[in-house]
CSV table of C-alpha atoms in Angstrom, one decimal:
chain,number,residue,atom,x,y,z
O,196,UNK,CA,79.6,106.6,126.3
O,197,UNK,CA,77.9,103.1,127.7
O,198,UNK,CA,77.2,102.5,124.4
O,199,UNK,CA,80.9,103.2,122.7
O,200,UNK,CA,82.1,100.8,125.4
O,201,UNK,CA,79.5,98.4,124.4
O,202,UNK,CA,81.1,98.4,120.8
O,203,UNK,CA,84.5,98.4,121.6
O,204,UNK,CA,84.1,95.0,123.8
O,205,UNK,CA,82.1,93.3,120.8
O,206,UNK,CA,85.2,94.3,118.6
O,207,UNK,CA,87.6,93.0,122.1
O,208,UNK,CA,85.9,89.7,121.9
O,209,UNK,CA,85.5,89.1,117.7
O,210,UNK,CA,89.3,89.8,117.8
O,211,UNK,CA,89.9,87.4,120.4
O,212,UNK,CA,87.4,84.6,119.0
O,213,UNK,CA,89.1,85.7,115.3
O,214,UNK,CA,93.0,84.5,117.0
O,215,UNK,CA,91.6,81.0,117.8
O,216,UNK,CA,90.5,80.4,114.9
O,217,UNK,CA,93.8,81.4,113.5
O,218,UNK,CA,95.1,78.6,111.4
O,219,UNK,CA,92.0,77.6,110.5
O,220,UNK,CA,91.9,77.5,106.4
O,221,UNK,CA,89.7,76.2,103.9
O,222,UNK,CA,89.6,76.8,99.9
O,223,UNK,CA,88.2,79.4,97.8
O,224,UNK,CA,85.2,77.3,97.5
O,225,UNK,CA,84.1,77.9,101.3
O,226,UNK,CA,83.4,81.5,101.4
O,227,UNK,CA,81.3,81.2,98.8
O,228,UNK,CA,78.5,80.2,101.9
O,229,UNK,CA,77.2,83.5,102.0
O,230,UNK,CA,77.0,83.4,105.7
O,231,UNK,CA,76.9,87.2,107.3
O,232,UNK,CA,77.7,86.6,111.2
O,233,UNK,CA,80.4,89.4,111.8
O,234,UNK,CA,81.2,87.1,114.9
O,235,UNK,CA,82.4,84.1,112.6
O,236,UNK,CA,84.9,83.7,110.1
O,237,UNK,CA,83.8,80.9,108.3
O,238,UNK,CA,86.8,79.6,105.7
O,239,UNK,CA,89.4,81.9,106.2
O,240,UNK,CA,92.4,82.1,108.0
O,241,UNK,CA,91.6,84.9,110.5
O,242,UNK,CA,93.9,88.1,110.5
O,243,UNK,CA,96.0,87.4,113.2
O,244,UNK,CA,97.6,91.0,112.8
O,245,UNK,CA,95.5,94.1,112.9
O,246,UNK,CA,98.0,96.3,113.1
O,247,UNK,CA,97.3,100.1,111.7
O,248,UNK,CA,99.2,102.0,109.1
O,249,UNK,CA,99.8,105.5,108.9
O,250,UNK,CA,98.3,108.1,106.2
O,251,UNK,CA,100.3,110.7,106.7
O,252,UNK,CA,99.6,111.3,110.6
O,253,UNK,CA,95.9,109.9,110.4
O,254,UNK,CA,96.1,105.9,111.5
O,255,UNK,CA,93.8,103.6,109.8
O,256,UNK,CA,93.1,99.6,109.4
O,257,UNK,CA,95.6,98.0,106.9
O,258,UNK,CA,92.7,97.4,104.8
O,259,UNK,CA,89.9,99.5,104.4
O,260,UNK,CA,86.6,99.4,102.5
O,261,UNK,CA,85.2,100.6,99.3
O,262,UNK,CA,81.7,101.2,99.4
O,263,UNK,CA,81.3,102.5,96.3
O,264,UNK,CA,79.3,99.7,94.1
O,265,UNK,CA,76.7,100.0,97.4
O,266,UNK,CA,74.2,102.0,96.3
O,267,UNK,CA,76.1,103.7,93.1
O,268,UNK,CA,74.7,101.1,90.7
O,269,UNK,CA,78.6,101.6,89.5
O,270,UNK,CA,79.5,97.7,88.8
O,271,UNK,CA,76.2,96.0,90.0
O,272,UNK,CA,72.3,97.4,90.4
O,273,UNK,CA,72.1,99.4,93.5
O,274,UNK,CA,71.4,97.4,97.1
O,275,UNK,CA,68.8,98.0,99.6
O,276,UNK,CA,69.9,99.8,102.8
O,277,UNK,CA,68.8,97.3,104.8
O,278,UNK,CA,71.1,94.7,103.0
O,279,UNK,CA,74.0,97.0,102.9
O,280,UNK,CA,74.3,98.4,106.7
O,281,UNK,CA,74.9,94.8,108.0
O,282,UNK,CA,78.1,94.6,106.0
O,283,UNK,CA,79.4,97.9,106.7
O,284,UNK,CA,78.9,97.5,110.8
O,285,UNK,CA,80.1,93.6,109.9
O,286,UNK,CA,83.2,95.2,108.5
O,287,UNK,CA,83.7,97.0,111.4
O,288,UNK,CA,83.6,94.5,114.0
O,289,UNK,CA,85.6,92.3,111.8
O,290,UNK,CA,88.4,95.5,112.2
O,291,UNK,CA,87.8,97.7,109.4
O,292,UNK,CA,87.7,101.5,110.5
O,293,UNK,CA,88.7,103.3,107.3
O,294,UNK,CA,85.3,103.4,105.3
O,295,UNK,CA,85.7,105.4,101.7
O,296,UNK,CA,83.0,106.9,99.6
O,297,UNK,CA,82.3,109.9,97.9
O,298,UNK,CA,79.5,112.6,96.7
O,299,UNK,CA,79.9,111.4,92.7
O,300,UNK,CA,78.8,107.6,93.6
O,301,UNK,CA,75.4,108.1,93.0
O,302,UNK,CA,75.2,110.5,93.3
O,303,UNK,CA,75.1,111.7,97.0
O,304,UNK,CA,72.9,108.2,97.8
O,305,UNK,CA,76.5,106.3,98.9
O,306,UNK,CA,77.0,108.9,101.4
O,307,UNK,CA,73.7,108.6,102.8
O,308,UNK,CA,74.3,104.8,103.4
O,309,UNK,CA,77.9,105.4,104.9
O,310,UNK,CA,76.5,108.6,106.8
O,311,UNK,CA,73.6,106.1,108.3
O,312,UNK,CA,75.7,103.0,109.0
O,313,UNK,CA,78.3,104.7,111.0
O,314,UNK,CA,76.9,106.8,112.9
O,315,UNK,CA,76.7,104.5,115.7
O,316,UNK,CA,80.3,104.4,115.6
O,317,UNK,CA,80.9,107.4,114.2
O,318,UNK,CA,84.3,108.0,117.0
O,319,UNK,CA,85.8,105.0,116.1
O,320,UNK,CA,86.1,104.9,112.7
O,321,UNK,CA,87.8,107.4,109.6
O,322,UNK,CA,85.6,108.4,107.0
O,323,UNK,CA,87.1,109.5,103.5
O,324,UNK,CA,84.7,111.3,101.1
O,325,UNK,CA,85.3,113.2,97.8
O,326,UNK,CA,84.5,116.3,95.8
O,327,UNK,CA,84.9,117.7,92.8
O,328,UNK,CA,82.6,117.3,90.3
O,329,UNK,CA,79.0,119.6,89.4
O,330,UNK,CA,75.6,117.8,89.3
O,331,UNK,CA,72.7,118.8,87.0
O,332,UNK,CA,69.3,116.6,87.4
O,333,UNK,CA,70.9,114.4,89.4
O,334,UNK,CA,73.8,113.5,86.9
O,335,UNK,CA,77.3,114.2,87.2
O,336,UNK,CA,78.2,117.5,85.1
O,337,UNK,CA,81.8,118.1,84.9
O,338,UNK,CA,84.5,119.1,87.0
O,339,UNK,CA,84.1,121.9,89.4
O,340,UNK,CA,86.7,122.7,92.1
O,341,UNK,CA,86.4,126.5,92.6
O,342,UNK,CA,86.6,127.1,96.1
O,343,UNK,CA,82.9,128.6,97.1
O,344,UNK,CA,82.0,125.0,94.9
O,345,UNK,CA,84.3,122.9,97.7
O,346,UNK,CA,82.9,124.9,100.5
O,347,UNK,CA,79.6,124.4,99.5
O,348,UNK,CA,80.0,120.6,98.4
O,349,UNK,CA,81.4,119.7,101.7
O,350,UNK,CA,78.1,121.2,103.7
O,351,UNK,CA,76.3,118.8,101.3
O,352,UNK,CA,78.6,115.6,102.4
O,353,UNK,CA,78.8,116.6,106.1
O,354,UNK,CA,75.0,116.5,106.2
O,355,UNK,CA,74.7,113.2,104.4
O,356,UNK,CA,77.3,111.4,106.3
O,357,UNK,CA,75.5,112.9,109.6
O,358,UNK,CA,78.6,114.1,111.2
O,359,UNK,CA,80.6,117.5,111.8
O,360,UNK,CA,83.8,116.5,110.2
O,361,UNK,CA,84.9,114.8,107.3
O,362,UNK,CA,88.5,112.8,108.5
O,363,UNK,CA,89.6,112.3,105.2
O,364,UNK,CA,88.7,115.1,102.5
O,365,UNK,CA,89.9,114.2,99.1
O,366,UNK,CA,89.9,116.2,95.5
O,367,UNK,CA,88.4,113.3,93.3
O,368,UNK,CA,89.5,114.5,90.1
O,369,UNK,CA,91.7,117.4,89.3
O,370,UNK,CA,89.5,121.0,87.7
O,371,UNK,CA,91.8,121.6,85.0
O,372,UNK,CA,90.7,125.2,85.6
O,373,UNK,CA,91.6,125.8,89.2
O,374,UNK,CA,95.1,126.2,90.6
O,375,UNK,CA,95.8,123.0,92.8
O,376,UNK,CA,97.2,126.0,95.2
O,377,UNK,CA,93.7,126.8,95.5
O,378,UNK,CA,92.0,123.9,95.8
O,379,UNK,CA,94.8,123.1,98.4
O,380,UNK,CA,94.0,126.5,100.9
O,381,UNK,CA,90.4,125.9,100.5
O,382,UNK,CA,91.1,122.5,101.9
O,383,UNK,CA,93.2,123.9,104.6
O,384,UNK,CA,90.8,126.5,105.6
O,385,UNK,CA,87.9,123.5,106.0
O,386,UNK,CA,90.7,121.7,108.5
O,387,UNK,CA,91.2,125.3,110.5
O,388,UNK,CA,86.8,125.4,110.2
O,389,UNK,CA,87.0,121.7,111.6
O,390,UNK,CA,85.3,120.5,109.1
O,391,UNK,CA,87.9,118.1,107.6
O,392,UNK,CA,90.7,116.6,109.8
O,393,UNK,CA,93.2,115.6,106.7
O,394,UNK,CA,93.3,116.5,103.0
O,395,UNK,CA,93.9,114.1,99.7
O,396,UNK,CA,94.4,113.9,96.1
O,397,UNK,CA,93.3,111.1,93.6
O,398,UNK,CA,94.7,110.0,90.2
O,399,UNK,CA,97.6,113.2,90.1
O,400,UNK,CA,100.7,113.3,88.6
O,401,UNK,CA,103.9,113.9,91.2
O,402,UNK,CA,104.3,117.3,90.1
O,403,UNK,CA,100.5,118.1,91.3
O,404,UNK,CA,101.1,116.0,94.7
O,405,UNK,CA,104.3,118.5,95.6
O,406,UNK,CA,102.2,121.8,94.3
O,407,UNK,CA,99.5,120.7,96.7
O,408,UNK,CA,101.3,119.5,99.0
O,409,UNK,CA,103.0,122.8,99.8
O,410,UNK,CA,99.8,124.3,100.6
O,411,UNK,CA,98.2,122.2,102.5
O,412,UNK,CA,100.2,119.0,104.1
O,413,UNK,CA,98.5,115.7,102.1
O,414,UNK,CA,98.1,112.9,103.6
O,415,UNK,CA,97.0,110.2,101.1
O,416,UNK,CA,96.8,109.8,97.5
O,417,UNK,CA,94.0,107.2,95.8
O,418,UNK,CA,94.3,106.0,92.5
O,419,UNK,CA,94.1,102.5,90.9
O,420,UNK,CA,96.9,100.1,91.9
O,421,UNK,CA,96.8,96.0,91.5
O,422,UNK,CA,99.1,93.4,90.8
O,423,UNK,CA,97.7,93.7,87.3
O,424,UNK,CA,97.6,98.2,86.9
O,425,UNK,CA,101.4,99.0,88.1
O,426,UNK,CA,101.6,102.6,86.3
O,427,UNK,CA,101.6,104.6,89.3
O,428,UNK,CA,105.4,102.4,90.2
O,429,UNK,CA,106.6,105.5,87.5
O,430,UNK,CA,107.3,108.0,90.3
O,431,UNK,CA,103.9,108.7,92.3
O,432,UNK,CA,104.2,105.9,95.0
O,433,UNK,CA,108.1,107.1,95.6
O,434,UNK,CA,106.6,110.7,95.7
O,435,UNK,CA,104.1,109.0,98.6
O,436,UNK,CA,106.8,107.6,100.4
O,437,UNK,CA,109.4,110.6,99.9
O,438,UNK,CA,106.8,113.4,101.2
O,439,UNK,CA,104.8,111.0,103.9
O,440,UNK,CA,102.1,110.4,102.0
O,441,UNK,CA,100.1,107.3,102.3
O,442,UNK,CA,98.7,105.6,99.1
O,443,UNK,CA,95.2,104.3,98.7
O,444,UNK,CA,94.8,101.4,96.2
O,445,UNK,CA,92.0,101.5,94.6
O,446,UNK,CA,90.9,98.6,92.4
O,447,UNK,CA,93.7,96.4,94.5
O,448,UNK,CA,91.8,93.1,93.2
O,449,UNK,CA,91.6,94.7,89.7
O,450,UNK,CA,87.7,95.0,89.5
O,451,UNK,CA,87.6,91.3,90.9
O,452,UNK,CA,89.4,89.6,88.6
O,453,UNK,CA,92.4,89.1,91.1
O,454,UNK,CA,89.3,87.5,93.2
O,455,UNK,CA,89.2,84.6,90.5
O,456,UNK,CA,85.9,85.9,89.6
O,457,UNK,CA,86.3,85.6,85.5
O,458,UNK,CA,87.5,83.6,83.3
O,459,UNK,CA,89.2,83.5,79.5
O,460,UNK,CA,85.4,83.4,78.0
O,461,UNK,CA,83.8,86.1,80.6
O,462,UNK,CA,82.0,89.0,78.0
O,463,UNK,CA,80.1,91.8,79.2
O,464,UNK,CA,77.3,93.5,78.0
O,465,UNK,CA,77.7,97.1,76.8
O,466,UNK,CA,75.6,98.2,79.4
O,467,UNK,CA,77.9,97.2,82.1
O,468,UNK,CA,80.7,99.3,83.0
O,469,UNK,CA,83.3,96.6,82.6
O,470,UNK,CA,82.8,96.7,78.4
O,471,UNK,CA,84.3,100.3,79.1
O,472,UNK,CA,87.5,98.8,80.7
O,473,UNK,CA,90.3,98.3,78.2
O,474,UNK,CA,91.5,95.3,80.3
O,475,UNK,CA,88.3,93.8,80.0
O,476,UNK,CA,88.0,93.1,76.4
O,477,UNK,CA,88.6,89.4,75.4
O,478,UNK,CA,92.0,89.5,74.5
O,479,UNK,CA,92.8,91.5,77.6
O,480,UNK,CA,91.4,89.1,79.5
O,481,UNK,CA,92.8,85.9,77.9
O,482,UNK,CA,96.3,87.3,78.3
O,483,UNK,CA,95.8,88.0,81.9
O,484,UNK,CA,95.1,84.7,82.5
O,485,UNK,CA,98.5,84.1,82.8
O,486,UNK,CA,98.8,86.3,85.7
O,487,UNK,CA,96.1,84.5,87.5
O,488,UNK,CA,97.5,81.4,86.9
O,489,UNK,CA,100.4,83.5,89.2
O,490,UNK,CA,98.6,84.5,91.9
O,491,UNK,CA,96.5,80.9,92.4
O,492,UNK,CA,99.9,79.6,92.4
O,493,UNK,CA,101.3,81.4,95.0
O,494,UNK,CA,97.7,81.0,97.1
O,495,UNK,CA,98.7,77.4,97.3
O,496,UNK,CA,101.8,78.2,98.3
O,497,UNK,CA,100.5,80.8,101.2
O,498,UNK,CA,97.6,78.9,101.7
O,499,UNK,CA,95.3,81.7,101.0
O,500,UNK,CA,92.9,83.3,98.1
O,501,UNK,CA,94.0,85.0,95.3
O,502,UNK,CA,92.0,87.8,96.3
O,503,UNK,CA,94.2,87.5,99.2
O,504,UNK,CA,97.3,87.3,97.2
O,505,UNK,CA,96.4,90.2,95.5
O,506,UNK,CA,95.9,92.5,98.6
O,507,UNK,CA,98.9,90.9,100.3
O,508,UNK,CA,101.1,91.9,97.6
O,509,UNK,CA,100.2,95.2,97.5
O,510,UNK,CA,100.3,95.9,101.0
O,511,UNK,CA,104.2,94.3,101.2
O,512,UNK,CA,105.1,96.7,98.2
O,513,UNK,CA,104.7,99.6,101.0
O,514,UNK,CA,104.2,100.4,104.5
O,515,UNK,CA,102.1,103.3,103.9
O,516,UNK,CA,99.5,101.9,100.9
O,517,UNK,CA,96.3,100.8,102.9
O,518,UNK,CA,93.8,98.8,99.9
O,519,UNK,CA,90.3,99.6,99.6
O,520,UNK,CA,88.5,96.6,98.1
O,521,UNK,CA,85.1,97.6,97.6
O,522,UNK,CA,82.0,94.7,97.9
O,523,UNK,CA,78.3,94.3,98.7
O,524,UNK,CA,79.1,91.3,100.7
O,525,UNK,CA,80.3,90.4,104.3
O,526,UNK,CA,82.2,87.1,103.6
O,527,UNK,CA,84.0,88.9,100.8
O,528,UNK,CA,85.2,91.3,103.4
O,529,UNK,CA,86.2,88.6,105.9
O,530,UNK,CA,87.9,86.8,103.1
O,531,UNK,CA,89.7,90.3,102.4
O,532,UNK,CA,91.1,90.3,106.2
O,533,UNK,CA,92.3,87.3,105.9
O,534,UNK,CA,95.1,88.7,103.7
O,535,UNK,CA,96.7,90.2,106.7
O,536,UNK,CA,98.1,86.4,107.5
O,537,UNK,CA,99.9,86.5,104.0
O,538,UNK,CA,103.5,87.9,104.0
O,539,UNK,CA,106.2,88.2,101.2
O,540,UNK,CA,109.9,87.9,102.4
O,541,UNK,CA,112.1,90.4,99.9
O,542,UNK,CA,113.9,87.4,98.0
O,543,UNK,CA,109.8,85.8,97.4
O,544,UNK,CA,108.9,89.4,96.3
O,545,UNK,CA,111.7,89.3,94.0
O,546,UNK,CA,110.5,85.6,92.5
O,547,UNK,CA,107.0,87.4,92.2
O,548,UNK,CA,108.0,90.2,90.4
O,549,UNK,CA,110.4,88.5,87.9
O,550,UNK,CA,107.6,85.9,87.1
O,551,UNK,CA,105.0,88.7,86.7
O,552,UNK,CA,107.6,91.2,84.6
O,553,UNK,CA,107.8,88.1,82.0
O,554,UNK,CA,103.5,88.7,81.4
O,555,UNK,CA,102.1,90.6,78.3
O,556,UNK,CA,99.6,93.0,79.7
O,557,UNK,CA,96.9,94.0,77.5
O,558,UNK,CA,94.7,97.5,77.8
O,559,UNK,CA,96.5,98.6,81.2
O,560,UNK,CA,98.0,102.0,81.8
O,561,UNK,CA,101.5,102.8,80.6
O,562,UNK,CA,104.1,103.9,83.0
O,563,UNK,CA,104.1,107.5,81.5
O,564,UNK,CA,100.3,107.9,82.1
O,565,UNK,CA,101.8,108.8,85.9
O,566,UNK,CA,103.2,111.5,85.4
O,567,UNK,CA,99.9,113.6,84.0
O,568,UNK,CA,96.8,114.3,85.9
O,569,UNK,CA,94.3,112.2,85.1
């Protein structure tokens, strides 16, 4: 209990140090010191505004934190441990409490890392995880949702994550061979167990959200969402808001390029994952230029990063949609934070949205891609 207390007056006293700084701003330039104190926010207007939003009845930070490309080897070669506990704990005492992973990223060794950096804090933070998918040598090997599969999937993440519940306990990706139903009352008999406190779906049509959602009450949906990837507008984040469901963002910064990472002659090798994106290929990428030629423009105007744009705007879109940027790096996260400063009135969201509606996309979902599992 000493020990809990000890945690919660660090956080007390970073939040208070983080409002003095308030006001405080410097380009896109100065986070780019590398400097991993959680106590300082160096070049970035501090969030002045923690407040929590709602996942269907579980409450969370605003933003959360993907930790996917930590050990996955997904975007970038796998980090060390060591490196990657610091920005997880950092992320916490900088306000983050809703920390996402899942058994696929991997596999199994991103659970391991999020199961050994929070347990410390384990009581004060939400942890989501995922299932779904069969393993064979250590490789993914298909879908698999049967329930005894879920059951016995779940004993595999509670163990990794060292803890006795799972708060968030998503279906990854839809078995196109088990009822939703079931996957649903498997789900709900793991929350009666006490094994999961709240259930989710990622990358479903609205028809699979209600179907599941009569089962077992859902509380948030994840699937890819930026300024830049707006199919999921075609129904599914009115479905959210209709049934109280919260939406998790993934890709809110849109793989970094929202984070003024790339430019018009950025290439990728075919052994990176990014060559498999179809709004990565060059002409993708020279088109959406345009757009973040928008979103510096309006940083200027706010003051803030385009990565903090990006976030910003997709947090304003709706009260219940809580981003998950993912990193390997604390100053990205604190730069991340910083985009709780950054508010849209409605008549500036309009300006934003006819400006962006005028922009050829290139290689991004269309709007009927929604309305079918994925």
């Amino acid at each position: 209990m000493k020990a809990k207390e000890n945690n919660l007056d660090r956080r007390n006293f970073i939040s208070k140090s983080a409002l003095l700084g308030a006001g405080m701003v410097a380009g896109p330039m100065a986070f780019a010191n590398g400097k991993n104190s959680p106590g300082t926010i160096e070049g970035l207007k501090a969030a002045s505004n923690p407040e929590k939003r709602m996942l269907g009845a579980l409450e969370v930070s605003p933003i959360g934190l993907g930790c996917m490309s930590m050990k996955s080897g997904s975007y970038n070669p796998p980090r060390d441990t060591k490196d990657m506990i610091p920005v997880i704990r950092g992320a916490y005492d900088l306000g983050v409490t809703f920390f996402d992973t899942a058994e696929v990223y991997g596999p199994f060794t991103d659970e391991e890392l999020v199961g050994e950096a929070l347990q410390p804090i384990r009581d004060n933070v939400v942890i989501a995880s995922k299932f779904g998918f069969d393993f064979s040598n250590g490789n993914r090997a298909g879908r698999n949702s049967k329930p005894e599969h879920i059951k016995s999937a779940v004993e595999g993440m509670l163990k990794r994550l060292r803890t006795d519940r799972i708060d968030l306990l998503y279906l990854h990706r839809l078995d196109p061979n088990v009822p939703i139903e079931d996957v649903a009352g498997t789900v709900k008999d793991l929350i009666k167990e006490g094994k999961a406190l709240h259930f989710g779906l990622s990358e479903v049509s609205p028809t699979t959200i209600r179907k599941a959602h009569a089962e077992q009450p859902v509380a948030a949906l994840q699937s890819e969402y930026s300024i830049i990837q707006r199919a999921l507008e075609n129904e599914v984040i009115d479905t959210c808001g209709e049934l109280g469901i919260g939406f998790v963002p993934w890709g809110p910064v849109c793989r970094g390029f929202l984070g003024d990472k790339f430019n018009e002659h950025s290439r990728f090798s075919s052994d990176s994952r990014l060559s498999q994106v179809p709004y990565f290929t060059p002409e993708a990428i020279e088109a959406h230029m345009e757009v973040l030629r928008l979103v510096r423009e309006w940083g200027r105007k706010k003051d803030a990063t385009p990565a903090q744009i990006a976030l910003a705007w997709v947090m304003a879109q709706k009260p219940f949609i809580v981003p998950i940027p993912g990193t390997t790096k604390l100053h990205h996260v604190k730069q991340n934070q910083g985009a709780l400063n950054v508010t849209f009135s409605d008549a500036e969201l309009k300006e934003f949205r006819n400006a962006l509606e005028k922009i050829q996309l290139v290689g991004v979902r269309g709007p009927e891609t929604a309305l079918v599992d994925q």
